[in-house]
Short mmCIF file of N, CA and C in Angstrom, two decimals:
data_model
loop_
_atom_site.label_atom_id
_atom_site.label_comp_id
_atom_site.label_asym_id
_atom_site.label_seq_id
_atom_site.Cartn_x
_atom_site.Cartn_y
_atom_site.Cartn_z
N MET A 13 13.54 11.15 16.90
CA MET A 13 13.01 10.67 15.62
C MET A 13 13.90 9.56 15.09
N SER A 14 13.30 8.47 14.70
CA SER A 14 14.09 7.34 14.21
C SER A 14 14.59 7.64 12.81
N ASN A 15 15.66 6.98 12.46
CA ASN A 15 16.35 7.28 11.22
C ASN A 15 16.26 6.11 10.24
N LYS A 16 15.15 5.39 10.25
CA LYS A 16 14.99 4.24 9.36
C LYS A 16 14.70 4.75 7.95
N ALA A 17 15.38 4.16 6.99
CA ALA A 17 15.20 4.58 5.60
C ALA A 17 13.81 4.19 5.10
N ILE A 18 13.24 5.06 4.31
CA ILE A 18 11.94 4.78 3.71
C ILE A 18 12.21 4.13 2.35
N THR A 19 11.81 2.87 2.24
CA THR A 19 12.01 2.13 0.99
C THR A 19 10.64 1.82 0.39
N ALA A 20 10.64 1.12 -0.74
CA ALA A 20 9.40 0.86 -1.47
C ALA A 20 8.41 0.02 -0.69
N ASP A 21 8.85 -0.60 0.41
CA ASP A 21 7.90 -1.40 1.21
C ASP A 21 7.28 -0.57 2.33
N ALA A 22 7.52 0.75 2.31
CA ALA A 22 6.93 1.64 3.31
C ALA A 22 5.83 2.48 2.67
N PHE A 23 4.67 2.45 3.28
CA PHE A 23 3.52 3.21 2.78
C PHE A 23 3.02 4.10 3.90
N ASN A 24 2.54 5.30 3.53
CA ASN A 24 1.99 6.16 4.58
C ASN A 24 0.54 5.78 4.85
N ARG A 25 0.07 6.21 6.02
CA ARG A 25 -1.29 5.87 6.46
C ARG A 25 -2.34 6.31 5.44
N GLY A 26 -2.16 7.50 4.86
CA GLY A 26 -3.12 8.00 3.88
C GLY A 26 -3.26 7.08 2.68
N ALA A 27 -2.12 6.63 2.14
CA ALA A 27 -2.14 5.73 0.97
C ALA A 27 -2.78 4.39 1.33
N LEU A 28 -2.46 3.89 2.51
CA LEU A 28 -3.04 2.60 2.92
C LEU A 28 -4.54 2.72 3.15
N ARG A 29 -4.97 3.83 3.78
CA ARG A 29 -6.41 4.02 4.01
C ARG A 29 -7.17 4.12 2.68
N MET A 30 -6.59 4.84 1.73
CA MET A 30 -7.24 4.99 0.41
C MET A 30 -7.32 3.62 -0.28
N THR A 31 -6.22 2.85 -0.18
CA THR A 31 -6.21 1.51 -0.78
C THR A 31 -7.29 0.64 -0.14
N VAL A 32 -7.39 0.67 1.18
CA VAL A 32 -8.41 -0.11 1.89
C VAL A 32 -9.80 0.29 1.41
N ALA A 33 -10.05 1.60 1.31
CA ALA A 33 -11.36 2.09 0.89
C ALA A 33 -11.71 1.60 -0.52
N LEU A 34 -10.71 1.59 -1.41
CA LEU A 34 -10.96 1.17 -2.80
C LEU A 34 -11.12 -0.34 -2.92
N LEU A 35 -10.46 -1.09 -2.02
CA LEU A 35 -10.52 -2.56 -2.08
C LEU A 35 -11.76 -3.13 -1.40
N ARG A 36 -12.25 -2.40 -0.39
CA ARG A 36 -13.26 -2.97 0.51
C ARG A 36 -14.44 -3.61 -0.21
N GLY A 37 -14.99 -2.94 -1.20
CA GLY A 37 -16.17 -3.47 -1.89
C GLY A 37 -15.86 -4.61 -2.84
N VAL A 38 -14.60 -4.73 -3.25
CA VAL A 38 -14.22 -5.72 -4.26
C VAL A 38 -13.62 -6.96 -3.59
N ASN A 39 -12.75 -6.73 -2.61
CA ASN A 39 -12.02 -7.83 -1.97
C ASN A 39 -11.85 -7.51 -0.48
N PRO A 40 -12.92 -7.73 0.32
CA PRO A 40 -12.88 -7.34 1.74
C PRO A 40 -11.73 -7.99 2.52
N ARG A 41 -11.41 -9.24 2.20
CA ARG A 41 -10.34 -9.93 2.93
C ARG A 41 -9.00 -9.24 2.68
N LEU A 42 -8.74 -8.88 1.44
CA LEU A 42 -7.49 -8.20 1.11
C LEU A 42 -7.48 -6.79 1.72
N ALA A 43 -8.62 -6.13 1.72
CA ALA A 43 -8.71 -4.80 2.34
C ALA A 43 -8.35 -4.89 3.83
N LEU A 44 -8.86 -5.92 4.49
CA LEU A 44 -8.55 -6.12 5.91
C LEU A 44 -7.06 -6.40 6.11
N ASN A 45 -6.49 -7.19 5.21
CA ASN A 45 -5.07 -7.50 5.29
C ASN A 45 -4.22 -6.23 5.16
N VAL A 46 -4.60 -5.35 4.23
CA VAL A 46 -3.89 -4.08 4.07
C VAL A 46 -4.08 -3.23 5.33
N GLN A 47 -5.32 -3.19 5.83
CA GLN A 47 -5.61 -2.40 7.04
C GLN A 47 -4.77 -2.90 8.21
N ASN A 48 -4.57 -4.20 8.30
CA ASN A 48 -3.80 -4.79 9.40
C ASN A 48 -2.31 -4.45 9.33
N GLN A 49 -1.86 -3.87 8.22
CA GLN A 49 -0.46 -3.46 8.09
C GLN A 49 -0.20 -2.17 8.88
N MET A 50 -1.28 -1.48 9.27
CA MET A 50 -1.15 -0.18 9.94
C MET A 50 -1.11 -0.34 11.46
N ILE A 51 -0.13 -1.08 11.95
CA ILE A 51 -0.04 -1.35 13.38
C ILE A 51 1.09 -0.57 14.03
N GLU A 52 2.29 -0.73 13.51
CA GLU A 52 3.46 -0.10 14.12
C GLU A 52 4.10 0.89 13.16
N PRO A 53 3.89 2.20 13.36
CA PRO A 53 4.53 3.17 12.47
C PRO A 53 6.05 3.09 12.55
N ILE A 54 6.70 3.29 11.41
CA ILE A 54 8.17 3.32 11.35
C ILE A 54 8.65 4.56 12.09
N ASN A 55 7.91 5.65 11.91
CA ASN A 55 8.33 6.96 12.44
C ASN A 55 7.19 7.57 13.25
N PRO A 56 6.87 6.98 14.42
CA PRO A 56 5.70 7.47 15.16
C PRO A 56 5.82 8.96 15.50
N GLN A 57 4.68 9.64 15.52
CA GLN A 57 4.66 11.06 15.89
C GLN A 57 5.01 11.17 17.38
N SER A 58 5.62 12.27 17.76
CA SER A 58 6.06 12.43 19.15
C SER A 58 4.90 12.34 20.14
N ASN A 59 3.71 12.77 19.71
CA ASN A 59 2.55 12.71 20.60
C ASN A 59 1.81 11.38 20.50
N ALA A 60 2.32 10.48 19.67
CA ALA A 60 1.76 9.14 19.46
C ALA A 60 0.36 9.16 18.84
N ASN A 61 -0.10 10.32 18.36
CA ASN A 61 -1.39 10.37 17.66
C ASN A 61 -1.23 9.83 16.25
N PRO A 62 -2.22 9.05 15.78
CA PRO A 62 -2.14 8.59 14.39
C PRO A 62 -2.11 9.79 13.44
N SER A 63 -1.22 9.74 12.49
CA SER A 63 -1.09 10.82 11.52
C SER A 63 -1.10 10.23 10.12
N PRO A 64 -1.66 10.97 9.13
CA PRO A 64 -1.61 10.47 7.74
C PRO A 64 -0.17 10.30 7.26
N LYS A 65 0.77 10.99 7.94
CA LYS A 65 2.17 10.92 7.52
C LYS A 65 2.90 9.71 8.10
N ASP A 66 2.26 9.00 9.03
CA ASP A 66 2.88 7.79 9.58
C ASP A 66 3.18 6.83 8.45
N ASN A 67 4.36 6.24 8.48
CA ASN A 67 4.73 5.23 7.48
C ASN A 67 4.75 3.85 8.14
N PHE A 68 4.37 2.86 7.35
CA PHE A 68 4.32 1.49 7.83
C PHE A 68 5.07 0.58 6.87
N ARG A 69 5.83 -0.36 7.43
CA ARG A 69 6.56 -1.35 6.64
C ARG A 69 5.57 -2.47 6.31
N LEU A 70 5.41 -2.78 5.04
CA LEU A 70 4.44 -3.78 4.61
C LEU A 70 5.06 -5.18 4.56
N THR A 71 4.21 -6.15 4.81
CA THR A 71 4.61 -7.55 4.65
C THR A 71 3.46 -8.27 3.95
N LEU A 72 3.32 -7.99 2.67
CA LEU A 72 2.28 -8.64 1.87
C LEU A 72 2.92 -9.59 0.89
N LYS A 73 2.13 -10.59 0.48
CA LYS A 73 2.62 -11.55 -0.51
C LYS A 73 2.51 -10.93 -1.91
N PRO A 74 3.43 -11.32 -2.81
CA PRO A 74 3.38 -10.78 -4.18
C PRO A 74 2.00 -10.94 -4.84
N ILE A 75 1.33 -12.07 -4.61
CA ILE A 75 0.02 -12.27 -5.24
C ILE A 75 -0.99 -11.26 -4.70
N GLU A 76 -0.86 -10.88 -3.42
CA GLU A 76 -1.76 -9.87 -2.85
C GLU A 76 -1.51 -8.51 -3.50
N VAL A 77 -0.24 -8.20 -3.70
CA VAL A 77 0.12 -6.92 -4.33
C VAL A 77 -0.43 -6.89 -5.75
N ARG A 78 -0.34 -8.01 -6.44
CA ARG A 78 -0.89 -8.09 -7.81
C ARG A 78 -2.39 -7.83 -7.80
N HIS A 79 -3.11 -8.45 -6.86
CA HIS A 79 -4.57 -8.23 -6.76
C HIS A 79 -4.87 -6.76 -6.48
N ILE A 80 -4.06 -6.13 -5.63
CA ILE A 80 -4.27 -4.71 -5.31
C ILE A 80 -4.11 -3.87 -6.57
N VAL A 81 -3.02 -4.09 -7.31
CA VAL A 81 -2.77 -3.31 -8.53
C VAL A 81 -3.89 -3.53 -9.54
N GLU A 82 -4.31 -4.78 -9.72
CA GLU A 82 -5.38 -5.06 -10.69
C GLU A 82 -6.69 -4.38 -10.28
N THR A 83 -7.00 -4.40 -8.99
CA THR A 83 -8.22 -3.76 -8.50
C THR A 83 -8.15 -2.25 -8.70
N LEU A 84 -7.01 -1.66 -8.35
CA LEU A 84 -6.85 -0.21 -8.51
C LEU A 84 -6.95 0.20 -9.98
N LYS A 85 -6.34 -0.60 -10.86
CA LYS A 85 -6.41 -0.28 -12.30
C LYS A 85 -7.86 -0.29 -12.76
N ALA A 86 -8.62 -1.28 -12.33
CA ALA A 86 -10.04 -1.37 -12.72
C ALA A 86 -10.81 -0.17 -12.18
N LYS A 87 -10.53 0.22 -10.94
CA LYS A 87 -11.20 1.37 -10.33
C LYS A 87 -10.84 2.66 -11.07
N GLY A 88 -9.58 2.78 -11.48
CA GLY A 88 -9.11 3.98 -12.18
C GLY A 88 -9.72 4.13 -13.56
N GLN A 89 -10.16 3.01 -14.13
CA GLN A 89 -10.75 3.06 -15.47
C GLN A 89 -12.27 3.19 -15.41
N HIS A 90 -12.81 3.32 -14.21
CA HIS A 90 -14.26 3.44 -14.04
C HIS A 90 -14.72 4.76 -14.65
N PRO A 91 -15.75 4.72 -15.49
CA PRO A 91 -16.18 5.95 -16.19
C PRO A 91 -16.67 7.05 -15.25
N ASN A 92 -17.11 6.69 -14.04
CA ASN A 92 -17.63 7.70 -13.11
C ASN A 92 -16.56 8.28 -12.18
N ALA A 93 -15.32 7.84 -12.33
CA ALA A 93 -14.26 8.35 -11.45
C ALA A 93 -13.97 9.81 -11.81
N ASP A 94 -13.95 10.68 -10.79
CA ASP A 94 -13.63 12.08 -11.06
C ASP A 94 -12.11 12.23 -11.23
N PRO A 95 -11.66 13.30 -11.91
CA PRO A 95 -10.22 13.46 -12.20
C PRO A 95 -9.34 13.41 -10.96
N GLY A 96 -9.79 13.96 -9.84
CA GLY A 96 -8.99 13.93 -8.61
C GLY A 96 -8.78 12.51 -8.12
N THR A 97 -9.87 11.74 -8.14
CA THR A 97 -9.78 10.34 -7.71
C THR A 97 -8.89 9.56 -8.67
N GLU A 98 -9.03 9.81 -9.97
CA GLU A 98 -8.18 9.13 -10.96
C GLU A 98 -6.71 9.40 -10.69
N MET A 99 -6.37 10.65 -10.37
CA MET A 99 -4.98 11.00 -10.09
C MET A 99 -4.48 10.27 -8.84
N LEU A 100 -5.31 10.23 -7.80
CA LEU A 100 -4.94 9.52 -6.58
C LEU A 100 -4.70 8.04 -6.87
N ILE A 101 -5.61 7.45 -7.64
CA ILE A 101 -5.49 6.02 -7.96
C ILE A 101 -4.21 5.77 -8.76
N LYS A 102 -3.90 6.65 -9.73
CA LYS A 102 -2.67 6.48 -10.51
C LYS A 102 -1.44 6.53 -9.61
N ALA A 103 -1.44 7.46 -8.65
CA ALA A 103 -0.31 7.57 -7.72
C ALA A 103 -0.21 6.31 -6.86
N LEU A 104 -1.35 5.80 -6.40
CA LEU A 104 -1.35 4.57 -5.61
C LEU A 104 -0.82 3.39 -6.42
N ILE A 105 -1.25 3.30 -7.68
CA ILE A 105 -0.78 2.20 -8.54
C ILE A 105 0.74 2.25 -8.65
N ILE A 106 1.29 3.44 -8.83
CA ILE A 106 2.76 3.58 -8.93
C ILE A 106 3.42 3.07 -7.65
N ASP A 107 2.87 3.45 -6.48
CA ASP A 107 3.42 2.99 -5.20
C ASP A 107 3.38 1.46 -5.10
N TRP A 108 2.23 0.89 -5.47
CA TRP A 108 2.08 -0.57 -5.35
C TRP A 108 2.96 -1.31 -6.37
N VAL A 109 3.11 -0.77 -7.56
CA VAL A 109 4.00 -1.40 -8.56
C VAL A 109 5.45 -1.32 -8.07
N ASN A 110 5.82 -0.18 -7.48
CA ASN A 110 7.17 -0.06 -6.91
C ASN A 110 7.39 -1.10 -5.81
N TYR A 111 6.36 -1.32 -5.00
CA TYR A 111 6.47 -2.34 -3.95
C TYR A 111 6.61 -3.73 -4.58
N ALA A 112 5.85 -4.00 -5.64
CA ALA A 112 5.96 -5.29 -6.33
C ALA A 112 7.38 -5.49 -6.86
N ASN A 113 7.93 -4.45 -7.48
CA ASN A 113 9.31 -4.54 -7.99
C ASN A 113 10.30 -4.77 -6.86
N TYR A 114 10.06 -4.13 -5.73
CA TYR A 114 10.91 -4.30 -4.54
C TYR A 114 10.88 -5.77 -4.10
N LEU A 115 9.68 -6.38 -4.08
CA LEU A 115 9.55 -7.79 -3.69
C LEU A 115 10.29 -8.70 -4.67
N ILE A 116 10.22 -8.37 -5.96
CA ILE A 116 10.92 -9.15 -6.98
C ILE A 116 12.42 -9.06 -6.77
N GLU A 117 12.91 -7.84 -6.50
CA GLU A 117 14.36 -7.66 -6.25
C GLU A 117 14.79 -8.45 -5.02
N LEU A 118 13.98 -8.41 -3.96
CA LEU A 118 14.29 -9.18 -2.75
C LEU A 118 14.42 -10.66 -3.07
N GLU A 119 13.46 -11.19 -3.83
CA GLU A 119 13.46 -12.59 -4.19
C GLU A 119 14.68 -12.92 -5.04
N ASN A 120 15.00 -12.05 -5.99
CA ASN A 120 16.17 -12.28 -6.85
C ASN A 120 17.46 -12.26 -6.06
N SER A 121 17.56 -11.37 -5.07
CA SER A 121 18.79 -11.29 -4.28
C SER A 121 18.94 -12.54 -3.40
N LYS A 122 17.81 -13.13 -2.97
CA LYS A 122 17.86 -14.38 -2.19
C LYS A 122 18.37 -15.52 -3.06
N ASN A 123 17.97 -15.51 -4.32
CA ASN A 123 18.33 -16.61 -5.23
C ASN A 123 19.69 -16.41 -5.89
N ALA A 124 20.29 -15.22 -5.71
CA ALA A 124 21.56 -14.93 -6.38
C ALA A 124 22.71 -15.70 -5.72
#
């Protein structure tokens, strides 16, 4: 098992799949870009089967992350969203905002 640290730029397959599903109808290109992040797991399962627990290191642009957060916020405020879906969306928003902050810190450390 690899010992790579899980940082804010690492998302599990389940979170990425949910994000793709929520983005697909609103921004198909961005949904595809998120889906394309699921290529090389950081911590592949020993049997190499795809698992929801697989984590992936993301390489998205800050503007893409902003679009994701804005789309998720709009979806979370949808009057027909059931409480379970709302909770999932809120958790996803926190993950994506953490990733945005991570990107900001990276940029600031480059400029320091």
